[in-house]
CSV table of C-alpha atoms in Angstrom, one decimal:
chain,number,residue,atom,x,y,z
A,1,UNK,CA,106.8,99.2,72.1
A,2,UNK,CA,105.6,96.6,69.7
A,3,UNK,CA,102.3,95.0,70.2
A,4,UNK,CA,102.6,92.2,72.7
A,5,UNK,CA,99.7,90.0,71.7
A,6,UNK,CA,98.1,89.2,68.5
A,7,UNK,CA,95.3,91.6,67.6
A,8,UNK,CA,92.8,88.8,67.0
A,9,UNK,CA,93.6,87.2,70.3
A,10,UNK,CA,93.3,90.4,72.2
A,11,UNK,CA,90.0,91.2,70.5
A,12,UNK,CA,88.7,87.8,71.4
A,13,UNK,CA,89.6,88.2,75.0
A,14,UNK,CA,88.2,91.7,75.0
A,15,UNK,CA,85.0,90.4,73.6
A,16,UNK,CA,84.8,87.8,76.3
A,17,UNK,CA,85.4,90.4,79.0
A,18,UNK,CA,82.7,92.7,77.5
A,19,UNK,CA,80.3,89.7,77.5
A,20,UNK,CA,81.2,89.0,81.0
A,21,UNK,CA,80.4,92.6,81.9
A,22,UNK,CA,77.0,92.5,80.2
A,23,UNK,CA,75.1,90.3,82.5
A,24,UNK,CA,72.9,93.3,83.5
A,25,UNK,CA,73.4,93.2,87.2
A,26,UNK,CA,73.8,96.4,89.2
A,27,UNK,CA,77.4,97.6,89.7
A,28,UNK,CA,76.6,98.6,93.2
A,29,UNK,CA,77.8,102.2,92.7
A,30,UNK,CA,81.3,101.2,91.8
A,31,UNK,CA,83.4,103.0,89.3
A,32,UNK,CA,82.7,102.6,85.6
A,33,UNK,CA,86.2,101.3,85.0
A,34,UNK,CA,85.2,98.0,86.5
A,35,UNK,CA,82.2,95.8,86.4
A,36,UNK,CA,81.4,94.1,89.6
A,37,UNK,CA,78.2,92.8,88.1
A,38,UNK,CA,79.0,89.1,88.6
A,39,UNK,CA,80.7,89.5,91.9
A,40,UNK,CA,79.2,87.6,94.8
A,41,UNK,CA,77.7,89.6,97.5
A,42,UNK,CA,79.6,89.6,100.8
A,43,UNK,CA,76.5,88.4,102.6
A,44,UNK,CA,76.1,85.1,100.7
A,45,UNK,CA,75.9,82.1,102.9
A,46,UNK,CA,78.6,80.7,105.3
A,47,UNK,CA,82.1,81.2,104.0
A,48,UNK,CA,85.0,78.8,104.6
A,49,UNK,CA,88.2,80.1,106.1
A,50,UNK,CA,90.8,80.6,103.4
A,51,UNK,CA,94.5,80.2,103.5
A,52,UNK,CA,96.8,82.6,101.6
A,53,UNK,CA,100.5,82.4,101.1
A,54,UNK,CA,102.6,85.4,100.2
A,55,UNK,CA,106.1,86.7,99.9
A,56,UNK,CA,108.4,87.3,102.8
A,57,UNK,CA,107.7,90.4,104.8
A,58,UNK,CA,108.8,91.6,108.2
A,59,UNK,CA,105.5,92.2,110.0
A,60,UNK,CA,102.7,90.1,111.5
A,61,UNK,CA,100.6,89.5,108.4
A,62,UNK,CA,97.6,88.3,110.4
A,63,UNK,CA,97.5,91.3,112.8
A,64,UNK,CA,97.7,94.1,110.2
A,65,UNK,CA,94.7,96.5,109.9
A,66,UNK,CA,94.4,95.6,106.2
A,67,UNK,CA,93.8,91.9,107.2
A,68,UNK,CA,91.0,93.1,109.5
A,69,UNK,CA,89.5,95.4,106.9
A,70,UNK,CA,89.3,92.6,104.3
A,71,UNK,CA,87.6,90.2,106.7
A,72,UNK,CA,85.1,92.9,107.6
A,73,UNK,CA,84.3,93.9,104.0
A,74,UNK,CA,84.3,90.5,102.3
A,75,UNK,CA,83.0,88.2,105.0
A,76,UNK,CA,85.9,85.9,104.4
A,77,UNK,CA,88.3,85.0,107.3
A,78,UNK,CA,91.7,84.4,105.8
A,79,UNK,CA,94.7,82.8,107.5
A,80,UNK,CA,97.8,84.5,106.0
A,81,UNK,CA,101.3,83.0,105.8
A,82,UNK,CA,104.5,84.5,104.5
A,83,UNK,CA,107.3,82.6,102.9
A,84,UNK,CA,110.7,82.8,104.6
A,85,UNK,CA,113.4,85.2,103.3
A,86,UNK,CA,116.0,82.3,103.1
A,87,UNK,CA,115.3,79.3,100.9
A,88,UNK,CA,112.1,80.7,99.7
A,89,UNK,CA,111.6,78.4,96.7
A,90,UNK,CA,112.5,75.4,98.7
A,91,UNK,CA,109.8,76.1,101.2
A,92,UNK,CA,107.3,76.8,98.5
A,93,UNK,CA,108.2,73.6,96.7
A,94,UNK,CA,107.8,71.6,99.9
A,95,UNK,CA,104.4,73.0,100.6
A,96,UNK,CA,103.2,72.1,97.1
A,97,UNK,CA,104.8,68.7,97.2
A,98,UNK,CA,102.9,68.0,100.4
A,99,UNK,CA,99.7,69.2,98.8
A,100,UNK,CA,99.1,71.6,101.6
A,101,UNK,CA,95.5,72.9,101.4
A,102,UNK,CA,96.5,76.5,100.6
A,103,UNK,CA,93.8,78.4,98.7
A,104,UNK,CA,95.7,81.4,97.3
A,105,UNK,CA,99.3,81.8,96.2
A,106,UNK,CA,101.1,85.1,95.3
A,107,UNK,CA,103.9,84.0,93.0
A,108,UNK,CA,106.8,85.6,91.2
A,109,UNK,CA,107.0,84.9,87.4
A,110,UNK,CA,109.5,82.1,87.8
A,111,UNK,CA,107.6,80.5,90.6
A,112,UNK,CA,104.4,80.7,88.7
A,113,UNK,CA,105.8,79.2,85.5
A,114,UNK,CA,107.5,76.3,87.4
A,115,UNK,CA,104.4,75.4,89.4
A,116,UNK,CA,102.1,75.7,86.4
A,117,UNK,CA,104.4,73.4,84.4
A,118,UNK,CA,104.5,70.9,87.3
A,119,UNK,CA,100.7,70.7,87.3
A,120,UNK,CA,100.4,72.1,90.8
A,121,UNK,CA,98.0,75.0,89.9
A,122,UNK,CA,94.3,75.0,89.0
A,123,UNK,CA,93.4,76.3,85.5
A,124,UNK,CA,91.4,79.5,86.2
A,125,UNK,CA,89.7,80.1,82.8
A,126,UNK,CA,86.3,78.7,83.9
A,127,UNK,CA,86.5,80.1,87.4
A,128,UNK,CA,87.3,83.6,86.1
A,129,UNK,CA,84.3,83.4,83.8
A,130,UNK,CA,82.0,82.3,86.6
A,131,UNK,CA,83.3,84.3,89.6
A,132,UNK,CA,86.0,86.6,88.4
A,133,UNK,CA,84.2,89.1,86.2
A,134,UNK,CA,85.6,92.2,87.9
A,135,UNK,CA,89.1,90.7,87.7
A,136,UNK,CA,88.6,90.4,84.0
A,137,UNK,CA,87.3,93.9,83.7
A,138,UNK,CA,89.9,95.8,85.7
A,139,UNK,CA,92.9,94.1,84.1
A,140,UNK,CA,94.1,94.6,80.5
A,141,UNK,CA,93.3,91.6,78.3
A,142,UNK,CA,96.9,91.2,77.2
A,143,UNK,CA,98.1,90.6,80.7
A,144,UNK,CA,95.7,87.6,81.0
A,145,UNK,CA,96.8,86.5,77.5
A,146,UNK,CA,100.4,86.7,78.6
A,147,UNK,CA,99.7,84.7,81.8
A,148,UNK,CA,98.8,81.6,79.7
A,149,UNK,CA,100.8,78.5,80.0
A,150,UNK,CA,100.1,76.0,77.3
A,151,UNK,CA,97.0,78.0,76.4
A,152,UNK,CA,95.5,78.1,79.9
A,153,UNK,CA,95.4,80.8,82.5
A,154,UNK,CA,96.9,79.5,85.8
A,155,UNK,CA,97.5,82.9,87.4
A,156,UNK,CA,95.7,86.3,87.7
A,157,UNK,CA,98.1,89.1,86.9
A,158,UNK,CA,99.1,91.8,89.4
A,159,UNK,CA,100.5,94.4,87.2
A,160,UNK,CA,102.9,97.1,88.4
A,161,UNK,CA,101.0,100.3,87.9
A,162,UNK,CA,103.7,102.6,86.4
A,163,UNK,CA,107.0,102.6,84.5
A,164,UNK,CA,109.7,104.5,86.3
A,165,UNK,CA,113.5,105.1,86.4
A,166,UNK,CA,114.8,103.7,89.6
A,167,UNK,CA,118.3,105.1,89.9
A,168,UNK,CA,120.8,107.9,89.4
A,169,UNK,CA,124.3,108.7,90.6
A,170,UNK,CA,124.8,110.9,93.7
A,171,UNK,CA,127.5,113.3,94.9
A,172,UNK,CA,127.7,115.7,97.8
A,173,UNK,CA,127.2,119.2,96.5
A,174,UNK,CA,129.9,120.6,98.7
A,175,UNK,CA,132.4,118.3,97.0
A,176,UNK,CA,131.5,119.8,93.6
A,177,UNK,CA,131.8,123.3,95.2
A,178,UNK,CA,135.2,122.6,96.7
A,179,UNK,CA,136.4,121.3,93.3
A,180,UNK,CA,134.9,124.2,91.4
A,181,UNK,CA,133.1,121.8,89.1
A,182,UNK,CA,129.6,121.6,87.6
A,183,UNK,CA,127.4,118.5,87.7
A,184,UNK,CA,128.8,116.4,84.8
A,185,UNK,CA,126.5,115.7,81.9
A,186,UNK,CA,128.8,113.7,79.6
A,187,UNK,CA,131.0,110.6,80.0
A,188,UNK,CA,134.1,112.8,79.5
A,189,UNK,CA,133.0,115.3,82.2
A,190,UNK,CA,132.3,112.5,84.6
A,191,UNK,CA,135.7,111.0,84.0
A,192,UNK,CA,137.3,114.4,84.7
A,193,UNK,CA,135.3,114.8,87.9
A,194,UNK,CA,136.5,111.4,89.2
A,195,UNK,CA,140.1,112.3,88.4
A,196,UNK,CA,139.7,115.6,90.2
A,197,UNK,CA,138.3,113.8,93.3
A,198,UNK,CA,141.2,111.4,93.4
A,199,UNK,CA,143.9,114.0,92.8
A,200,UNK,CA,142.6,116.9,95.0
A,201,UNK,CA,140.5,115.1,97.7
A,202,UNK,CA,142.3,111.8,98.1
A,203,UNK,CA,139.2,109.8,98.6
A,204,UNK,CA,137.7,106.9,96.5
A,205,UNK,CA,136.1,108.7,93.5
A,206,UNK,CA,133.3,106.3,92.6
A,207,UNK,CA,131.7,103.4,94.5
A,208,UNK,CA,128.9,100.9,93.9
A,209,UNK,CA,128.2,97.2,93.7
A,210,UNK,CA,126.1,96.7,90.5
A,211,UNK,CA,127.3,95.2,87.3
A,212,UNK,CA,125.1,97.5,85.2
A,213,UNK,CA,125.3,101.2,86.0
A,214,UNK,CA,122.6,102.4,83.6
A,215,UNK,CA,123.5,106.1,83.9
A,216,UNK,CA,126.8,105.1,82.3
A,217,UNK,CA,125.9,102.1,80.1
A,218,UNK,CA,123.2,104.2,78.4
A,219,UNK,CA,126.0,106.5,77.0
A,220,UNK,CA,127.2,103.4,75.1
A,221,UNK,CA,123.7,102.5,73.9
A,222,UNK,CA,123.2,99.7,76.3
A,223,UNK,CA,120.2,100.0,78.6
A,224,UNK,CA,118.0,96.9,78.9
A,225,UNK,CA,118.9,93.2,79.1
A,226,UNK,CA,117.2,92.5,75.8
A,227,UNK,CA,116.8,94.9,72.9
A,228,UNK,CA,115.5,94.8,69.3
A,229,UNK,CA,118.0,94.8,66.5
A,230,UNK,CA,116.8,94.4,62.8
A,231,UNK,CA,113.4,93.2,63.9
A,232,UNK,CA,114.8,90.5,66.3
A,233,UNK,CA,115.6,90.4,70.0
A,234,UNK,CA,119.2,90.2,71.0
A,235,UNK,CA,120.8,90.2,74.4
A,236,UNK,CA,122.8,93.2,75.5
A,237,UNK,CA,125.9,91.0,75.4
A,238,UNK,CA,125.6,91.0,71.6
A,239,UNK,CA,125.4,94.9,71.5
A,240,UNK,CA,128.8,96.4,70.4
A,241,UNK,CA,128.2,99.1,73.0
A,242,UNK,CA,128.5,96.5,75.8
A,243,UNK,CA,132.2,96.0,75.2
A,244,UNK,CA,132.7,99.7,75.2
A,245,UNK,CA,130.9,100.1,78.5
A,246,UNK,CA,133.1,97.3,80.0
A,247,UNK,CA,136.2,98.9,78.7
A,248,UNK,CA,135.3,102.3,80.2
A,249,UNK,CA,134.6,100.8,83.7
A,250,UNK,CA,137.8,98.8,83.5
A,251,UNK,CA,139.7,102.0,82.7
A,252,UNK,CA,138.2,103.6,85.8
A,253,UNK,CA,139.4,100.7,87.9
A,254,UNK,CA,142.9,100.6,86.5
A,255,UNK,CA,143.3,104.4,87.1
A,256,UNK,CA,142.2,104.1,90.7
A,257,UNK,CA,138.9,105.9,90.0
A,258,UNK,CA,136.7,102.9,90.9
A,259,UNK,CA,136.3,101.5,94.4
A,260,UNK,CA,138.6,98.5,94.6
A,261,UNK,CA,136.0,96.8,96.8
A,262,UNK,CA,133.3,97.1,94.1
A,263,UNK,CA,133.2,93.3,93.5
A,264,UNK,CA,132.4,92.6,97.2
A,265,UNK,CA,130.5,95.7,98.1
A,266,UNK,CA,126.9,95.5,99.4
A,267,UNK,CA,124.3,98.4,99.2
A,268,UNK,CA,124.8,99.1,102.9
A,269,UNK,CA,128.6,99.3,102.5
A,270,UNK,CA,128.4,101.8,99.7
A,271,UNK,CA,125.9,103.9,101.7
A,272,UNK,CA,128.2,103.9,104.7
A,273,UNK,CA,131.3,104.9,102.6
A,274,UNK,CA,129.4,107.8,101.1
A,275,UNK,CA,127.8,109.1,104.2
A,276,UNK,CA,131.1,109.1,106.1
A,277,UNK,CA,132.9,111.0,103.3
A,278,UNK,CA,135.1,108.1,102.1
A,279,UNK,CA,133.8,108.1,98.5
A,280,UNK,CA,132.8,111.0,96.2
A,281,UNK,CA,130.2,109.5,93.9
A,282,UNK,CA,127.9,106.5,94.4
A,283,UNK,CA,125.2,104.6,92.5
A,284,UNK,CA,121.9,105.7,94.1
A,285,UNK,CA,118.3,104.7,94.0
A,286,UNK,CA,115.2,106.6,95.1
A,287,UNK,CA,114.2,103.6,97.3
A,288,UNK,CA,117.4,104.0,99.4
A,289,UNK,CA,117.3,107.8,99.5
A,290,UNK,CA,115.6,108.2,103.0
A,291,UNK,CA,118.2,106.0,104.7
A,292,UNK,CA,121.1,107.6,102.9
A,293,UNK,CA,120.1,111.1,103.6
A,294,UNK,CA,119.4,110.4,107.3
A,295,UNK,CA,122.8,108.8,107.7
A,296,UNK,CA,124.5,111.7,105.9
A,297,UNK,CA,122.7,114.3,108.0
A,298,UNK,CA,123.9,112.4,111.1
A,299,UNK,CA,127.5,112.1,110.0
A,300,UNK,CA,127.9,115.2,108.0
A,301,UNK,CA,125.2,117.7,109.1
A,302,UNK,CA,124.2,120.2,106.4
A,303,UNK,CA,125.5,118.1,103.5
A,304,UNK,CA,123.3,118.1,100.4
A,305,UNK,CA,123.1,115.3,97.8
A,306,UNK,CA,123.1,116.3,94.2
A,307,UNK,CA,122.0,113.8,91.5
A,308,UNK,CA,124.0,113.0,88.4
A,309,UNK,CA,121.6,111.9,85.8
A,310,UNK,CA,122.2,109.7,82.7
A,311,UNK,CA,125.4,110.8,81.0
A,312,UNK,CA,125.8,111.5,77.3
A,313,UNK,CA,128.1,109.4,75.2
A,314,UNK,CA,130.3,110.5,72.3
A,315,UNK,CA,127.4,110.7,69.9
A,316,UNK,CA,125.2,112.6,72.4
A,317,UNK,CA,123.2,109.5,73.2
A,318,UNK,CA,121.9,109.0,76.7
A,319,UNK,CA,119.2,106.7,78.1
A,320,UNK,CA,118.1,104.9,81.3
A,321,UNK,CA,116.2,101.8,82.1
A,322,UNK,CA,112.4,102.2,82.5
A,323,UNK,CA,111.5,99.7,85.1
A,324,UNK,CA,107.9,98.6,86.2
A,325,UNK,CA,104.8,98.4,84.1
A,326,UNK,CA,105.0,94.7,83.7
A,327,UNK,CA,103.3,91.9,85.7
A,328,UNK,CA,104.9,91.8,89.1
A,329,UNK,CA,103.0,88.9,90.6
A,330,UNK,CA,100.7,86.0,89.5
A,331,UNK,CA,97.9,85.0,91.9
A,332,UNK,CA,97.2,81.3,91.7
A,333,UNK,CA,94.9,78.7,93.2
A,334,UNK,CA,96.7,75.4,93.9
A,335,UNK,CA,95.0,72.2,92.8
A,336,UNK,CA,95.3,71.1,96.5
A,337,UNK,CA,92.9,73.9,97.5
A,338,UNK,CA,89.6,72.7,99.0
A,339,UNK,CA,87.9,76.0,98.3
A,340,UNK,CA,88.7,76.9,94.7
A,341,UNK,CA,85.4,78.6,93.9
A,342,UNK,CA,85.3,80.5,97.2
A,343,UNK,CA,88.9,81.6,96.6
A,344,UNK,CA,88.0,83.1,93.2
A,345,UNK,CA,85.0,84.9,94.7
A,346,UNK,CA,87.2,86.4,97.4
A,347,UNK,CA,89.8,87.5,94.9
A,348,UNK,CA,87.1,89.1,92.8
A,349,UNK,CA,85.7,91.0,95.8
A,350,UNK,CA,89.1,92.5,96.6
A,351,UNK,CA,89.3,94.3,93.2
A,352,UNK,CA,85.8,95.9,93.5
A,353,UNK,CA,86.9,99.5,93.0
A,354,UNK,CA,85.6,100.8,96.4
A,355,UNK,CA,87.2,98.1,98.5
A,356,UNK,CA,90.4,98.1,96.4
A,357,UNK,CA,90.7,101.8,97.0
A,358,UNK,CA,90.1,101.4,100.8
A,359,UNK,CA,92.6,98.6,100.9
A,360,UNK,CA,95.3,100.6,99.0
A,361,UNK,CA,95.0,104.0,100.4
A,362,UNK,CA,92.3,104.1,103.0
A,363,UNK,CA,89.7,106.9,103.6
A,364,UNK,CA,90.0,110.5,102.6
A,365,UNK,CA,90.4,112.7,105.7
A,366,UNK,CA,91.7,109.7,107.7
A,367,UNK,CA,94.7,108.3,105.8
A,368,UNK,CA,95.0,110.7,102.9
A,369,UNK,CA,93.9,114.1,101.7
A,370,UNK,CA,93.9,116.0,98.4
A,371,UNK,CA,96.3,119.0,98.1
A,372,UNK,CA,96.8,120.9,94.9
A,373,UNK,CA,95.0,118.2,93.0
A,374,UNK,CA,97.3,115.4,94.3
A,375,UNK,CA,96.4,112.7,96.8
A,376,UNK,CA,98.9,112.8,99.7
A,377,UNK,CA,99.1,110.6,102.8
A,378,UNK,CA,98.1,111.8,106.2
A,379,UNK,CA,101.0,110.7,108.4
A,380,UNK,CA,101.5,108.7,110.6
A,381,UNK,CA,97.9,107.3,110.1
A,382,UNK,CA,98.6,106.2,106.5
A,383,UNK,CA,101.7,104.2,107.5
A,384,UNK,CA,100.0,102.7,110.5
A,385,UNK,CA,96.7,101.7,108.7
A,386,UNK,CA,97.8,101.1,105.1
A,387,UNK,CA,101.6,101.0,105.1
A,388,UNK,CA,101.6,97.2,104.4
A,389,UNK,CA,98.6,97.0,102.0
A,390,UNK,CA,100.7,96.0,99.0
A,391,UNK,CA,101.4,92.6,100.7
A,392,UNK,CA,97.6,91.8,100.6
A,393,UNK,CA,97.0,92.8,97.0
A,394,UNK,CA,96.0,90.0,94.7
A,395,UNK,CA,95.7,91.8,91.4
A,396,UNK,CA,94.6,95.4,91.2
A,397,UNK,CA,92.2,98.0,89.8
A,398,UNK,CA,94.9,98.8,87.2
A,399,UNK,CA,93.8,102.3,86.1
A,400,UNK,CA,93.1,103.5,89.6
A,401,UNK,CA,96.2,102.1,91.1
A,402,UNK,CA,98.4,104.2,88.9
A,403,UNK,CA,97.5,107.2,91.1
A,404,UNK,CA,97.2,105.2,94.4
A,405,UNK,CA,100.8,104.0,93.9
A,406,UNK,CA,102.0,107.6,93.6
A,407,UNK,CA,100.2,108.4,96.8
A,408,UNK,CA,101.9,105.5,98.5
A,409,UNK,CA,105.3,106.9,97.3
A,410,UNK,CA,104.5,110.2,99.0
A,411,UNK,CA,104.4,108.6,102.4
A,412,UNK,CA,108.1,109.5,102.6
A,413,UNK,CA,108.9,113.1,101.5
A,414,UNK,CA,112.6,112.4,100.8
A,415,UNK,CA,111.9,109.3,98.7
A,416,UNK,CA,109.2,111.1,96.8
A,417,UNK,CA,111.4,114.1,96.1
A,418,UNK,CA,114.2,112.0,94.7
A,419,UNK,CA,111.8,109.9,92.7
A,420,UNK,CA,110.2,113.0,91.1
A,421,UNK,CA,113.6,114.6,90.4
A,422,UNK,CA,114.9,111.4,88.7
A,423,UNK,CA,111.8,111.0,86.5
A,424,UNK,CA,111.8,114.7,85.5
A,425,UNK,CA,115.5,114.5,84.3
A,426,UNK,CA,115.4,111.3,82.3
A,427,UNK,CA,114.0,112.2,78.9
A,428,UNK,CA,115.0,109.0,77.2
A,429,UNK,CA,113.8,106.0,79.1
A,430,UNK,CA,113.7,102.5,77.5
A,431,UNK,CA,111.6,99.5,78.5
A,432,UNK,CA,112.9,96.0,78.0
A,433,UNK,CA,110.9,94.6,75.0
A,434,UNK,CA,110.3,91.4,76.9
A,435,UNK,CA,108.5,93.3,79.7
A,436,UNK,CA,105.1,91.7,78.9
A,437,UNK,CA,106.3,88.4,77.6
A,438,UNK,CA,104.5,85.4,79.1
A,439,UNK,CA,106.3,83.2,81.6
A,440,UNK,CA,108.1,81.0,79.1
A,441,UNK,CA,109.4,77.7,80.5
A,442,UNK,CA,112.9,78.0,78.9
A,443,UNK,CA,113.3,81.5,80.2
A,444,UNK,CA,112.2,80.5,83.7
A,445,UNK,CA,114.6,77.6,83.8
A,446,UNK,CA,117.6,79.5,82.6
A,447,UNK,CA,117.4,83.2,83.1
A,448,UNK,CA,118.4,83.4,86.7
A,449,UNK,CA,121.5,81.3,86.1
A,450,UNK,CA,122.4,83.3,83.0
A,451,UNK,CA,122.0,86.6,84.8
A,452,UNK,CA,124.4,85.5,87.5
A,453,UNK,CA,126.9,84.3,84.9
A,454,UNK,CA,126.7,87.6,83.1
A,455,UNK,CA,126.9,89.7,86.3
A,456,UNK,CA,129.9,87.7,87.7
A,457,UNK,CA,131.8,88.2,84.4
A,458,UNK,CA,131.1,91.9,84.2
A,459,UNK,CA,132.3,92.5,87.7
A,460,UNK,CA,135.5,90.5,86.9
A,461,UNK,CA,136.1,92.7,83.9
A,462,UNK,CA,135.6,95.8,86.0
A,463,UNK,CA,138.3,94.6,88.4
A,464,UNK,CA,140.7,93.3,85.7
A,465,UNK,CA,140.2,89.6,86.6
A,466,UNK,CA,138.9,89.0,83.1
A,467,UNK,CA,140.4,90.4,80.0
A,468,UNK,CA,138.2,91.8,77.3
A,469,UNK,CA,140.2,89.8,74.7
A,470,UNK,CA,138.1,86.9,75.8
A,471,UNK,CA,134.8,88.7,75.4
A,472,UNK,CA,133.6,86.7,72.4
A,473,UNK,CA,134.5,83.5,74.1
A,474,UNK,CA,132.4,84.5,77.1
A,475,UNK,CA,129.4,85.4,75.0
A,476,UNK,CA,129.7,82.0,73.3
A,477,UNK,CA,129.7,80.4,76.7
A,478,UNK,CA,126.7,82.4,77.8
A,479,UNK,CA,124.8,81.2,74.7
A,480,UNK,CA,125.8,77.6,75.2
A,481,UNK,CA,124.6,77.5,78.8
A,482,UNK,CA,121.0,78.4,77.9
A,483,UNK,CA,121.4,81.9,76.3
A,484,UNK,CA,120.6,80.6,72.8
A,485,UNK,CA,117.5,78.8,74.0
A,486,UNK,CA,116.3,81.9,75.9
A,487,UNK,CA,116.8,84.0,72.8
A,488,UNK,CA,115.0,81.5,70.6
A,489,UNK,CA,112.0,81.4,73.0
A,490,UNK,CA,111.8,85.1,73.3
A,491,UNK,CA,112.1,85.6,69.5
A,492,UNK,CA,109.4,83.0,68.8
A,493,UNK,CA,107.0,85.0,71.2
A,494,UNK,CA,108.2,88.3,69.8
A,495,UNK,CA,107.5,87.4,66.2
A,496,UNK,CA,103.9,86.3,67.1
A,497,UNK,CA,103.3,89.4,69.2
A,498,UNK,CA,104.0,91.7,66.2
A,499,UNK,CA,101.4,90.0,64.0
């Protein structure tokens, strides 16, 4: 991937980080990857109670063992609150409009950009230099650079630790055996498989609910939302392969090979159809593997799921989308906070390597162990004591968390097995070139609307409600409703990032 920040800027920020690390204080025995030199000691003076707001999650965020651990180790008592699942942004906006004295916010990229633009967030540059030296040390300089809005840092990045492929296609192995067919590897073999399922088994050949099935679209050269073409970023709607992908999916629909309920399906509906033998092939993610396999074992004991990985197109091309690796969350301090300095001290304490490790995965011999060189969770202790620790993260020890995250995946053997099989069988994975783009205002204001516009159109094409003869007209509509502005903003950033 191209460089995402200018070299000079990155060097300048690196220099400031190194300067921050060079104060000469003891690191307290922490790992060399981070410098806790400027971190406040947990025993400093009386500490105020802090108030932290995070994303929706279905557990008592104030009673979890991680909440108790953090209070014990940092000396800060924190009152945790979670946003609701419904009308999340409305609730967040209301809290900010009322200037609620919240001290720490965990925000999505769009939430961060909007609140920063509205002036609701405290600039963190000075606070980071005074009290956030470990935060500066454990995060890559470019993530802070890309967190800037109008030249100032309003949010501490929490970067996803690894890139990964999230999906595959799935079929019951006994169905392949009954048909006498091998696992398809090309678009043509996949088409023939679906025809055989329809003609010989009389069930729905292929079901899902997504607009983009990357295992198929990759065969037409379309993988990520944005891609580089002749040195510039274009949207996938401008890629000629997109029209070929839509034509293929529409062909499946017209020939009765695609679930007629694809436009209204939900993930749970697709899983139910598959695990009761009503469909042959489904879109499948490693995150849903435990529930799917449990339901299949209950309904069809002894059944085995076989994965169908990315399919090859007519020129032998195949690819899948590499997710993760970008900034997942931004940690902000609202201007309405009454404890801005203490909030930054607390955030810095949480990424001290020893405490961050304890928060993430617990203690060896208690919540995890090392087997064959890999850290694996001890169950059920891990789930009971550290199962929810991701909710409490406010940035990370980036290098260390790459391994801790894998350990967390291993807490479910089924999920981990499917995850590893997918990663091992996807040789050509592609990241979106906008992965590390800063939270641009134009993008934040338009992308969600544009994504829905695109998704609705694609599903209609699948089902024949839109004809591909109007494709160019739709692309023009997409551009006129903000697409051109988004592309201009991304290309302005992209051109600067390559210098």
